[in-house]
PDB file of C-alpha atoms in Angstrom:
ATOM      1  CA  MET A  19    -129.180  78.113 -93.609  1.00 95.00           C
ATOM      2  CA  ILE A  20    -130.007  78.238 -97.316  1.00 98.00           C
ATOM      3  CA  ARG A  21    -133.763  77.994 -97.935  1.00 98.00           C
ATOM      4  CA  THR A  22    -134.164  78.921-101.626  1.00 98.00           C
ATOM      5  CA  PHE A  23    -132.284  78.664-104.905  1.00 98.00           C
ATOM      6  CA  GLN A  24    -131.890  82.440-104.877  1.00 98.00           C
ATOM      7  CA  GLU A  25    -130.098  82.189-101.539  1.00 98.00           C
ATOM      8  CA  LEU A  26    -128.082  79.307-102.983  1.00 98.00           C
ATOM      9  CA  LYS A  27    -127.034  81.496-105.894  1.00 97.00           C
ATOM     10  CA  GLN A  28    -125.836  84.256-103.585  1.00 98.00           C
ATOM     11  CA  ALA A  29    -123.842  81.761-101.532  1.00 98.00           C
ATOM     12  CA  ALA A  30    -122.331  80.180-104.652  1.00 97.00           C
ATOM     13  CA  LEU A  31    -121.348  83.589-106.021  1.00 97.00           C
ATOM     14  CA  SER A  32    -119.543  84.383-102.768  1.00 97.00           C
ATOM     15  CA  THR A  33    -116.989  81.650-103.519  1.00 96.00           C
ATOM     16  CA  ALA A  34    -114.289  81.632-106.193  1.00 96.00           C
ATOM     17  CA  PRO A  35    -115.410  80.673-109.733  1.00 97.00           C
ATOM     18  CA  ALA A  36    -115.168  76.949-110.440  1.00 97.00           C
ATOM     19  CA  SER A  37    -114.009  74.956-113.438  1.00 98.00           C
ATOM     20  CA  VAL A  38    -116.227  72.256-114.935  1.00 99.00           C
ATOM     21  CA  ALA A  39    -115.897  69.271-117.254  1.00 99.00           C
ATOM     22  CA  VAL A  40    -118.973  68.343-119.287  1.00 99.00           C
ATOM     23  CA  ALA A  41    -119.413  64.805-120.593  1.00 99.00           C
ATOM     24  CA  SER A  42    -121.017  65.012-124.052  1.00 98.00           C
ATOM     25  CA  ALA A  43    -121.838  68.705-124.322  1.00 98.00           C
ATOM     26  CA  GLU A  44    -123.704  68.582-127.649  1.00 96.00           C
ATOM     27  CA  LYS A  45    -127.148  69.300-126.149  1.00 96.00           C
ATOM     28  CA  LYS A  46    -128.960  72.637-126.213  1.00 97.00           C
ATOM     29  CA  GLU A  47    -129.891  72.905-122.537  1.00 98.00           C
ATOM     30  CA  VAL A  48    -126.409  71.810-121.489  1.00 97.00           C
ATOM     31  CA  LEU A  49    -124.632  74.502-123.488  1.00 98.00           C
ATOM     32  CA  GLN A  50    -127.154  77.103-122.366  1.00 98.00           C
ATOM     33  CA  SER A  51    -126.565  76.237-118.710  1.00 98.00           C
ATOM     34  CA  ILE A  52    -122.784  76.461-119.111  1.00 98.00           C
ATOM     35  CA  ASP A  53    -123.141  79.807-120.852  1.00 98.00           C
ATOM     36  CA  LEU A  54    -125.428  81.059-118.062  1.00 98.00           C
ATOM     37  CA  ALA A  55    -122.989  79.878-115.399  1.00 98.00           C
ATOM     38  CA  ARG A  56    -120.149  81.742-117.089  1.00 97.00           C
ATOM     39  CA  LYS A  57    -122.184  84.935-117.486  1.00 96.00           C
ATOM     40  CA  GLU A  58    -123.269  84.781-113.832  1.00 96.00           C
ATOM     41  CA  GLY A  59    -119.660  84.378-112.716  1.00 96.00           C
ATOM     42  CA  LEU A  60    -120.188  80.906-111.259  1.00 97.00           C
ATOM     43  CA  ILE A  61    -117.554  79.304-113.485  1.00 97.00           C
ATOM     44  CA  ASP A  62    -114.467  80.653-115.204  1.00 96.00           C
ATOM     45  CA  ARG A  63    -113.471  77.607-117.251  1.00 96.00           C
ATOM     46  CA  ALA A  64    -115.247  74.746-118.998  1.00 98.00           C
ATOM     47  CA  ILE A  65    -113.974  71.609-120.699  1.00 99.00           C
ATOM     48  CA  LEU A  66    -116.570  70.368-123.190  1.00 99.00           C
ATOM     49  CA  THR A  67    -116.174  66.799-124.429  1.00 99.00           C
ATOM     50  CA  GLY A  68    -118.086  65.218-127.295  1.00 98.00           C
ATOM     51  CA  ASP A  69    -118.422  65.671-131.038  1.00 98.00           C
ATOM     52  CA  ALA A  70    -116.445  68.889-131.500  1.00 98.00           C
ATOM     53  CA  ASP A  71    -118.152  69.813-134.779  1.00 97.00           C
ATOM     54  CA  LYS A  72    -121.646  69.337-133.326  1.00 97.00           C
ATOM     55  CA  ILE A  73    -120.748  71.341-130.227  1.00 98.00           C
ATOM     56  CA  ALA A  74    -119.427  74.206-132.338  1.00 96.00           C
ATOM     57  CA  GLN A  75    -122.451  74.119-134.673  1.00 97.00           C
ATOM     58  CA  LEU A  76    -124.926  74.067-131.787  1.00 97.00           C
ATOM     59  CA  ALA A  77    -123.130  76.890-130.015  1.00 97.00           C
ATOM     60  CA  ASP A  78    -123.286  78.930-133.208  1.00 96.00           C
ATOM     61  CA  GLN A  79    -127.040  78.283-133.547  1.00 97.00           C
ATOM     62  CA  LEU A  80    -127.576  79.350-129.934  1.00 97.00           C
ATOM     63  CA  GLN A  81    -125.273  82.352-130.354  1.00 97.00           C
ATOM     64  CA  ILE A  82    -123.022  81.122-127.566  1.00 96.00           C
ATOM     65  CA  ASP A  83    -119.398  82.223-127.638  1.00 94.00           C
ATOM     66  CA  CYS A  84    -117.261  79.109-127.130  1.00 89.00           C
ATOM     67  CA  SER A  85    -113.931  80.900-127.460  1.00 85.00           C
ATOM     68  CA  GLY A  86    -113.378  80.647-123.705  1.00 85.00           C
ATOM     69  CA  PHE A  87    -114.214  76.942-123.584  1.00 95.00           C
ATOM     70  CA  GLU A  88    -111.869  74.024-124.188  1.00 98.00           C
ATOM     71  CA  ILE A  89    -113.529  71.566-126.573  1.00 98.00           C
ATOM     72  CA  GLN A  90    -112.145  68.013-126.542  1.00 98.00           C
ATOM     73  CA  ASN A  91    -113.318  65.857-129.430  1.00 99.00           C
ATOM     74  CA  ALA A  92    -114.684  62.398-128.633  1.00 98.00           C
ATOM     75  CA  THR A  93    -115.783  59.737-131.089  1.00 97.00           C
ATOM     76  CA  ASP A  94    -118.511  58.258-128.858  1.00 98.00           C
ATOM     77  CA  TYR A  95    -120.180  58.517-125.439  1.00 98.00           C
ATOM     78  CA  SER A  96    -117.586  56.290-123.759  1.00 98.00           C
ATOM     79  CA  GLU A  97    -114.717  58.506-124.816  1.00 99.00           C
ATOM     80  CA  ALA A  98    -116.624  61.685-123.957  1.00 99.00           C
ATOM     81  CA  ALA A  99    -117.306  60.380-120.454  1.00 99.00           C
ATOM     82  CA  GLU A 100    -113.712  59.257-119.977  1.00 99.00           C
ATOM     83  CA  LEU A 101    -112.268  62.596-121.052  1.00 99.00           C
ATOM     84  CA  ALA A 102    -114.553  64.503-118.687  1.00 99.00           C
ATOM     85  CA  VAL A 103    -113.970  62.198-115.716  1.00 99.00           C
ATOM     86  CA  ARG A 104    -110.215  62.205-116.255  1.00 99.00           C
ATOM     87  CA  ALA A 105    -110.260  66.011-116.286  1.00 99.00           C
ATOM     88  CA  VAL A 106    -111.842  66.022-112.834  1.00 99.00           C
ATOM     89  CA  SER A 107    -109.859  63.146-111.325  1.00 98.00           C
ATOM     90  CA  SER A 108    -106.599  64.773-112.453  1.00 98.00           C
ATOM     91  CA  GLY A 109    -107.568  68.080-110.858  1.00 97.00           C
ATOM     92  CA  ASP A 110    -107.930  69.886-114.177  1.00 98.00           C
ATOM     93  CA  ALA A 111    -111.598  70.623-113.360  1.00 98.00           C
ATOM     94  CA  ASP A 112    -113.516  70.974-110.099  1.00 98.00           C
ATOM     95  CA  ILE A 113    -116.961  69.681-111.085  1.00 99.00           C
ATOM     96  CA  LEU A 114    -118.185  66.886-113.376  1.00 99.00           C
ATOM     97  CA  ILE A 115    -121.369  67.531-115.360  1.00 99.00           C
ATOM     98  CA  LYS A 116    -123.530  65.085-117.296  1.00 98.00           C
ATOM     99  CA  GLY A 117    -124.354  66.303-120.776  1.00 97.00           C
ATOM    100  CA  GLY A 118    -126.380  64.505-123.415  1.00 94.00           C
ATOM    101  CA  LEU A 119    -124.970  61.009-122.978  1.00 96.00           C
ATOM    102  CA  ASP A 120    -126.795  58.015-121.512  1.00 94.00           C
ATOM    103  CA  SER A 121    -126.338  57.601-117.762  1.00 94.00           C
ATOM    104  CA  SER A 122    -124.787  54.145-118.177  1.00 95.00           C
ATOM    105  CA  PHE A 123    -121.740  55.625-119.920  1.00 98.00           C
ATOM    106  CA  TYR A 124    -121.499  58.379-117.309  1.00 98.00           C
ATOM    107  CA  PHE A 125    -121.495  56.031-114.328  1.00 97.00           C
ATOM    108  CA  LYS A 126    -119.190  53.500-115.948  1.00 97.00           C
ATOM    109  CA  ALA A 127    -116.568  56.229-116.289  1.00 98.00           C
ATOM    110  CA  ILE A 128    -117.133  57.567-112.769  1.00 98.00           C
ATOM    111  CA  LEU A 129    -116.674  54.055-111.334  1.00 97.00           C
ATOM    112  CA  ASN A 130    -113.519  53.240-113.315  1.00 97.00           C
ATOM    113  CA  ARG A 131    -110.969  51.752-110.911  1.00 95.00           C
ATOM    114  CA  ASP A 132    -107.953  53.462-112.466  1.00 97.00           C
ATOM    115  CA  TRP A 133    -109.061  57.045-113.116  1.00 98.00           C
ATOM    116  CA  GLY A 134    -112.630  57.253-111.845  1.00 98.00           C
ATOM    117  CA  LEU A 135    -114.132  59.214-108.958  1.00 98.00           C
ATOM    118  CA  ARG A 136    -115.684  56.620-106.676  1.00 91.00           C
ATOM    119  CA  GLN A 137    -114.967  57.311-103.012  1.00 92.00           C
ATOM    120  CA  SER A 138    -117.675  55.962-100.674  1.00 88.00           C
ATOM    121  CA  LYS A 139    -119.141  52.457-100.487  1.00 88.00           C
ATOM    122  CA  VAL A 140    -121.916  53.424-102.884  1.00 95.00           C
ATOM    123  CA  LEU A 141    -122.798  56.295-105.154  1.00 97.00           C
ATOM    124  CA  SER A 142    -126.237  57.779-104.619  1.00 98.00           C
ATOM    125  CA  ASN A 143    -128.394  60.433-106.201  1.00 98.00           C
ATOM    126  CA  ILE A 144    -130.100  63.332-104.473  1.00 98.00           C
ATOM    127  CA  THR A 145    -132.473  65.906-105.920  1.00 98.00           C
ATOM    128  CA  VAL A 146    -133.053  69.241-104.214  1.00 99.00           C
ATOM    129  CA  PHE A 147    -136.468  70.862-104.659  1.00 98.00           C
ATOM    130  CA  GLU A 148    -137.857  74.326-104.054  1.00 98.00           C
ATOM    131  CA  GLN A 149    -141.638  74.378-104.254  1.00 95.00           C
ATOM    132  CA  PRO A 150    -144.416  76.795-103.297  1.00 95.00           C
ATOM    133  CA  SER A 151    -146.033  74.343-100.875  1.00 94.00           C
ATOM    134  CA  TYR A 152    -142.984  73.903 -98.614  1.00 97.00           C
ATOM    135  CA  HIS A 153    -141.177  76.438 -96.464  1.00 97.00           C
ATOM    136  CA  LYS A 154    -137.600  75.505 -97.393  1.00 98.00           C
ATOM    137  CA  LEU A 155    -135.560  73.338 -99.725  1.00 98.00           C
ATOM    138  CA  LEU A 156    -136.580  69.684 -99.606  1.00 99.00           C
ATOM    139  CA  THR A 157    -134.429  66.819-100.846  1.00 99.00           C
ATOM    140  CA  ILE A 158    -135.273  63.314-102.083  1.00 99.00           C
ATOM    141  CA  THR A 159    -133.008  60.285-102.346  1.00 98.00           C
ATOM    142  CA  ASP A 160    -132.359  57.984-104.168  1.00 98.00           C
ATOM    143  CA  ASN A 161    -134.249  58.588-107.396  1.00 94.00           C
ATOM    144  CA  ALA A 162    -131.711  57.597-110.048  1.00 94.00           C
ATOM    145  CA  ILE A 163    -129.041  55.102-108.979  1.00 96.00           C
ATOM    146  CA  LEU A 164    -129.920  52.541-106.285  1.00 97.00           C
ATOM    147  CA  LEU A 165    -132.956  50.572-107.412  1.00 97.00           C
ATOM    148  CA  ASN A 166    -133.922  48.883-104.148  1.00 98.00           C
ATOM    149  CA  PRO A 167    -131.405  49.828-101.440  1.00 98.00           C
ATOM    150  CA  ASP A 168    -130.937  47.525 -98.460  1.00 98.00           C
ATOM    151  CA  LEU A 169    -130.296  48.739 -94.919  1.00 98.00           C
ATOM    152  CA  GLU A 170    -126.532  49.008 -95.351  1.00 98.00           C
ATOM    153  CA  GLN A 171    -126.958  51.003 -98.554  1.00 98.00           C
ATOM    154  CA  LYS A 172    -129.465  53.291 -96.847  1.00 98.00           C
ATOM    155  CA  ARG A 173    -126.842  54.009 -94.190  1.00 98.00           C
ATOM    156  CA  SER A 174    -124.413  54.986 -96.943  1.00 97.00           C
ATOM    157  CA  ILE A 175    -127.053  57.097 -98.702  1.00 98.00           C
ATOM    158  CA  ILE A 176    -127.544  59.141 -95.533  1.00 98.00           C
ATOM    159  CA  GLU A 177    -123.806  59.528 -94.945  1.00 97.00           C
ATOM    160  CA  ASN A 178    -123.309  60.608 -98.562  1.00 97.00           C
ATOM    161  CA  THR A 179    -125.562  63.620 -97.981  1.00 98.00           C
ATOM    162  CA  ARG A 180    -123.339  65.065 -95.249  1.00 97.00           C
ATOM    163  CA  PRO A 181    -121.259  67.385 -97.534  1.00 97.00           C
ATOM    164  CA  LEU A 182    -124.413  68.780 -99.154  1.00 98.00           C
ATOM    165  CA  PHE A 183    -126.184  69.578 -95.904  1.00 98.00           C
ATOM    166  CA  ARG A 184    -123.017  71.059 -94.452  1.00 97.00           C
ATOM    167  CA  ALA A 185    -122.750  73.332 -97.497  1.00 97.00           C
ATOM    168  CA  LEU A 186    -126.412  74.334 -97.126  1.00 98.00           C
ATOM    169  CA  GLY A 187    -125.938  75.109 -93.438  1.00 97.00           C
ATOM    170  CA  LEU A 188    -128.326  72.368 -92.326  1.00 95.00           C
ATOM    171  CA  THR A 189    -126.939  70.801 -89.161  1.00 93.00           C
ATOM    172  CA  PRO A 190    -128.488  68.649 -87.958  1.00 97.00           C
ATOM    173  CA  ALA A 191    -130.288  67.606 -91.124  1.00 99.00           C
ATOM    174  CA  LYS A 192    -133.756  66.189 -90.469  1.00 99.00           C
ATOM    175  CA  VAL A 193    -134.361  62.887 -92.261  1.00 99.00           C
ATOM    176  CA  GLY A 194    -137.782  61.319 -92.701  1.00 99.00           C
ATOM    177  CA  VAL A 195    -137.649  57.651 -93.711  1.00 99.00           C
ATOM    178  CA  VAL A 196    -140.708  57.365 -95.940  1.00 99.00           C
ATOM    179  CA  CYS A 197    -142.882  54.255 -95.913  1.00 98.00           C
ATOM    180  CA  ALA A 198    -146.550  53.491 -96.516  1.00 97.00           C
ATOM    181  CA  ILE A 199    -147.337  53.267 -92.795  1.00 96.00           C
ATOM    182  CA  GLU A 200    -145.957  54.498 -89.465  1.00 96.00           C
ATOM    183  CA  LYS A 201    -145.605  51.112 -87.757  1.00 96.00           C
ATOM    184  CA  GLU A 202    -142.899  48.510 -88.177  1.00 97.00           C
ATOM    185  CA  ASN A 203    -144.272  45.541 -90.106  1.00 98.00           C
ATOM    186  CA  PRO A 204    -142.086  42.542 -91.053  1.00 97.00           C
ATOM    187  CA  ALA A 205    -144.151  42.128 -94.224  1.00 98.00           C
ATOM    188  CA  MET A 206    -143.014  45.604 -95.311  1.00 98.00           C
ATOM    189  CA  PRO A 207    -139.181  45.612 -95.226  1.00 97.00           C
ATOM    190  CA  ALA A 208    -138.950  49.390 -95.670  1.00 98.00           C
ATOM    191  CA  THR A 209    -140.608  49.869 -92.270  1.00 99.00           C
ATOM    192  CA  VAL A 210    -138.113  47.508 -90.619  1.00 99.00           C
ATOM    193  CA  ASP A 211    -135.208  49.444 -92.147  1.00 99.00           C
ATOM    194  CA  ALA A 212    -136.756  52.739 -91.052  1.00 99.00           C
ATOM    195  CA  ALA A 213    -137.098  51.593 -87.455  1.00 99.00           C
ATOM    196  CA  ALA A 214    -133.504  50.351 -87.488  1.00 99.00           C
ATOM    197  CA  LEU A 215    -132.180  53.655 -88.833  1.00 99.00           C
ATOM    198  CA  GLN A 216    -134.096  55.623 -86.206  1.00 98.00           C
ATOM    199  CA  ALA A 217    -132.750  53.377 -83.427  1.00 98.00           C
ATOM    200  CA  GLU A 218    -129.188  53.679 -84.731  1.00 98.00           C
ATOM    201  CA  ASN A 219    -129.538  57.454 -84.901  1.00 98.00           C
ATOM    202  CA  GLN A 220    -130.763  57.572 -81.314  1.00 98.00           C
ATOM    203  CA  SER A 221    -127.678  55.599 -80.276  1.00 98.00           C
ATOM    204  CA  GLY A 222    -125.396  58.173 -81.923  1.00 96.00           C
ATOM    205  CA  ALA A 223    -124.567  56.370 -85.166  1.00 96.00           C
ATOM    206  CA  PHE A 224    -125.317  59.370 -87.418  1.00 97.00           C
ATOM    207  CA  PRO A 225    -123.839  62.601 -86.018  1.00 95.00           C
ATOM    208  CA  ASP A 226    -125.342  65.758 -87.560  1.00 95.00           C
ATOM    209  CA  PHE A 227    -128.598  63.976 -88.473  1.00 99.00           C
ATOM    210  CA  VAL A 228    -131.986  63.488 -86.852  1.00 99.00           C
ATOM    211  CA  ILE A 229    -133.560  60.386 -88.395  1.00 99.00           C
ATOM    212  CA  GLU A 230    -137.160  59.350 -87.795  1.00 99.00           C
ATOM    213  CA  GLY A 231    -139.356  56.660 -89.262  1.00 98.00           C
ATOM    214  CA  PRO A 232    -141.202  54.761 -90.439  1.00 98.00           C
ATOM    215  CA  PHE A 233    -143.283  57.736 -91.532  1.00 98.00           C
ATOM    216  CA  GLY A 234    -145.903  58.094 -94.213  1.00 98.00           C
ATOM    217  CA  TYR A 235    -145.161  60.856 -96.685  1.00 98.00           C
ATOM    218  CA  ASP A 236    -147.786  63.106 -95.104  1.00 97.00           C
ATOM    219  CA  ALA A 237    -146.297  62.661 -91.637  1.00 97.00           C
ATOM    220  CA  CYS A 238    -142.903  63.763 -92.957  1.00 97.00           C
ATOM    221  CA  ILE A 239    -143.980  67.048 -94.482  1.00 97.00           C
ATOM    222  CA  SER A 240    -146.964  68.012 -92.325  1.00 97.00           C
ATOM    223  CA  ALA A 241    -146.873  68.309 -88.535  1.00 97.00           C
ATOM    224  CA  GLU A 242    -150.668  68.577 -88.575  1.00 97.00           C
ATOM    225  CA  SER A 243    -151.004  65.245 -90.382  1.00 97.00           C
ATOM    226  CA  ALA A 244    -148.505  63.668 -88.005  1.00 97.00           C
ATOM    227  CA  ASN A 245    -150.440  64.931 -84.977  1.00 96.00           C
ATOM    228  CA  LYS A 246    -153.676  63.484 -86.349  1.00 96.00           C
ATOM    229  CA  LYS A 247    -151.896  60.134 -86.573  1.00 95.00           C
ATOM    230  CA  GLY A 248    -150.792  60.379 -82.953  1.00 95.00           C
ATOM    231  CA  ILE A 249    -147.216  61.445 -83.705  1.00 95.00           C
ATOM    232  CA  THR A 250    -146.795  64.335 -81.289  1.00 94.00           C
ATOM    233  CA  ASP A 251    -143.115  64.275 -80.317  1.00 94.00           C
ATOM    234  CA  SER A 252    -141.461  64.352 -83.752  1.00 97.00           C
ATOM    235  CA  VAL A 253    -138.656  66.756 -84.647  1.00 97.00           C
ATOM    236  CA  VAL A 254    -138.833  65.823 -88.327  1.00 98.00           C
ATOM    237  CA  SER A 255    -142.575  66.000 -89.046  1.00 98.00           C
ATOM    238  CA  GLY A 256    -143.420  69.166 -90.926  1.00 97.00           C
ATOM    239  CA  ASP A 257    -139.776  70.224 -91.103  1.00 98.00           C
ATOM    240  CA  ALA A 258    -137.972  67.432 -92.986  1.00 98.00           C
ATOM    241  CA  ASP A 259    -134.860  68.275 -94.982  1.00 99.00           C
ATOM    242  CA  LEU A 260    -134.440  64.845 -96.578  1.00 99.00           C
ATOM    243  CA  LEU A 261    -136.959  62.219 -97.620  1.00 99.00           C
ATOM    244  CA  LEU A 262    -135.276  58.814 -97.742  1.00 99.00           C
ATOM    245  CA  MET A 263    -137.554  56.886-100.075  1.00 99.00           C
ATOM    246  CA  PRO A 264    -138.014  53.093 -99.945  1.00 98.00           C
ATOM    247  CA  ASN A 265    -136.827  52.537-103.514  1.00 98.00           C
ATOM    248  CA  MET A 266    -135.811  54.317-106.695  1.00 98.00           C
ATOM    249  CA  GLU A 267    -139.211  54.000-108.379  1.00 97.00           C
ATOM    250  CA  ALA A 268    -141.032  55.740-105.530  1.00 98.00           C
ATOM    251  CA  ALA A 269    -138.392  58.476-105.361  1.00 98.00           C
ATOM    252  CA  ASN A 270    -138.351  59.011-109.111  1.00 96.00           C
ATOM    253  CA  ILE A 271    -142.137  59.245-109.385  1.00 97.00           C
ATOM    254  CA  LEU A 272    -142.368  61.648-106.441  1.00 98.00           C
ATOM    255  CA  GLY A 273    -139.649  63.860-107.888  1.00 96.00           C
ATOM    256  CA  LYS A 274    -141.345  64.085-111.271  1.00 95.00           C
ATOM    257  CA  ALA A 275    -144.675  64.833-109.580  1.00 97.00           C
ATOM    258  CA  TYR A 276    -143.026  67.730-107.754  1.00 97.00           C
ATOM    259  CA  LYS A 277    -141.737  69.119-111.056  1.00 94.00           C
ATOM    260  CA  PHE A 278    -144.804  68.625-113.231  1.00 94.00           C
ATOM    261  CA  HIS A 279    -147.640  69.073-110.735  1.00 94.00           C
ATOM    262  CA  GLY A 280    -146.096  70.952-107.820  1.00 93.00           C
ATOM    263  CA  GLY A 281    -144.373  73.725-109.740  1.00 94.00           C
ATOM    264  CA  ALA A 282    -141.042  72.785-108.184  1.00 97.00           C
ATOM    265  CA  ASP A 283    -137.648  74.020-109.255  1.00 97.00           C
ATOM    266  CA  SER A 284    -134.843  71.520-108.761  1.00 97.00           C
ATOM    267  CA  GLY A 285    -131.210  70.524-108.982  1.00 98.00           C
ATOM    268  CA  GLY A 286    -129.592  67.093-108.909  1.00 98.00           C
ATOM    269  CA  LEU A 287    -126.281  65.592-107.797  1.00 98.00           C
ATOM    270  CA  VAL A 288    -124.447  62.306-107.493  1.00 98.00           C
ATOM    271  CA  LEU A 289    -123.063  61.889-103.974  1.00 98.00           C
ATOM    272  CA  GLY A 290    -120.287  59.636-102.725  1.00 97.00           C
ATOM    273  CA  ALA A 291    -117.769  60.603-105.404  1.00 98.00           C
ATOM    274  CA  ALA A 292    -114.345  62.162-104.872  1.00 97.00           C
ATOM    275  CA  ALA A 293    -115.537  65.404-106.490  1.00 98.00           C
ATOM    276  CA  PRO A 294    -118.923  67.099-106.988  1.00 98.00           C
ATOM    277  CA  VAL A 295    -120.893  65.367-109.747  1.00 98.00           C
ATOM    278  CA  VAL A 296    -123.942  66.885-111.449  1.00 98.00           C
ATOM    279  CA  LEU A 297    -126.797  64.658-112.603  1.00 97.00           C
ATOM    280  CA  ASN A 298    -129.866  66.021-114.362  1.00 93.00           C
ATOM    281  CA  SER A 299    -132.811  64.399-116.080  1.00 87.00           C
ATOM    282  CA  ARG A 300    -132.675  64.537-119.870  1.00 85.00           C
ATOM    283  CA  SER A 301    -135.824  66.678-119.788  1.00 87.00           C
ATOM    284  CA  ASP A 302    -134.397  69.255-117.373  1.00 92.00           C
ATOM    285  CA  SER A 303    -134.168  72.889-118.436  1.00 95.00           C
ATOM    286  CA  ALA A 304    -131.027  75.012-118.520  1.00 97.00           C
ATOM    287  CA  ILE A 305    -132.122  76.657-115.253  1.00 97.00           C
ATOM    288  CA  ARG A 306    -132.435  73.329-113.438  1.00 97.00           C
ATOM    289  CA  ARG A 307    -129.005  72.387-114.733  1.00 97.00           C
ATOM    290  CA  LEU A 308    -127.686  75.704-113.453  1.00 98.00           C
ATOM    291  CA  ASN A 309    -129.206  74.950-110.040  1.00 98.00           C
ATOM    292  CA  SER A 310    -127.290  71.677-109.991  1.00 98.00           C
ATOM    293  CA  MET A 311    -124.048  73.470-110.796  1.00 98.00           C
ATOM    294  CA  MET A 312    -124.637  75.917-107.950  1.00 98.00           C
ATOM    295  CA  LEU A 313    -125.110  73.025-105.520  1.00 98.00           C
ATOM    296  CA  ALA A 314    -121.953  71.352-106.792  1.00 98.00           C
ATOM    297  CA  LYS A 315    -120.009  74.598-106.596  1.00 98.00           C
ATOM    298  CA  LEU A 316    -120.960  75.127-102.964  1.00 97.00           C
ATOM    299  CA  ILE A 317    -119.830  71.593-102.097  1.00 97.00           C
ATOM    300  CA  ALA A 318    -116.567  72.114-104.007  1.00 95.00           C
ATOM    301  CA  ALA A 319    -115.903  75.279-102.011  1.00 93.00           C
ATOM    302  CA  GLU A 320    -116.232  73.280 -98.772  1.00 85.00           C
ATOM    303  CA  LYS A 321    -113.556  70.760 -99.757  1.00 73.00           C
TER     304      LYS A 321
END
């Protein structure tokens, strides 16, 4: 079981170097993360799409040697995304990485019916956090793609996480379905969905997962808080691996709070695609982008 990003790095380094395709690589933190990944031995090949002149100029400013990279010129974000996605869908690269382009261009290319990477019913986002206040890696979903997922989409979100948790050695993965309260209330649809997911899990619908809810956030991450609320028989409370949030806004705000107030390190992925897909916030550092690559690399090694 992998509990820290340092352990993740060691596991990622134990597998063969991967190849990556970067959509719109003309961004400082993106190039720095690719350079770090190459120096660490995590990757051995990179396809960089985007404005070739800007990529070369930025690499020169950052003193990054691009001689081992393949730079593919693109006239705009749409072309940069297409070139990168095609590289992965054709098998020319193992991992897709979001560079400096807007997410809308990235997802449009991923979802292309002819050469895209869509595989499951829905694509979903997951962010993995390591923070001083928790004893292991903690993940949040969905904080970037599905605005207000319904019950069927929540089922898919959980299923999409299976390759990640398998790669991390987390079986069964403990899922807390986060709501404002711990009781099912028809006026609060998230609690109804949570109760349904728990019941389905108990009937065997989600092998390799333990799903409990509705739980308040505190009941998910603190067994003591759960006990004070009368929750005494929970497997998830205080030991959750995944927080399934009620909507994207709640997940996004919580994730940013972890980063800016909780001192958390992080990495982000798109799940449900035919290949590992990296997704980082535009404000993420090179290190957080490297974390995402390590997660993607471990999943790629499992395929």
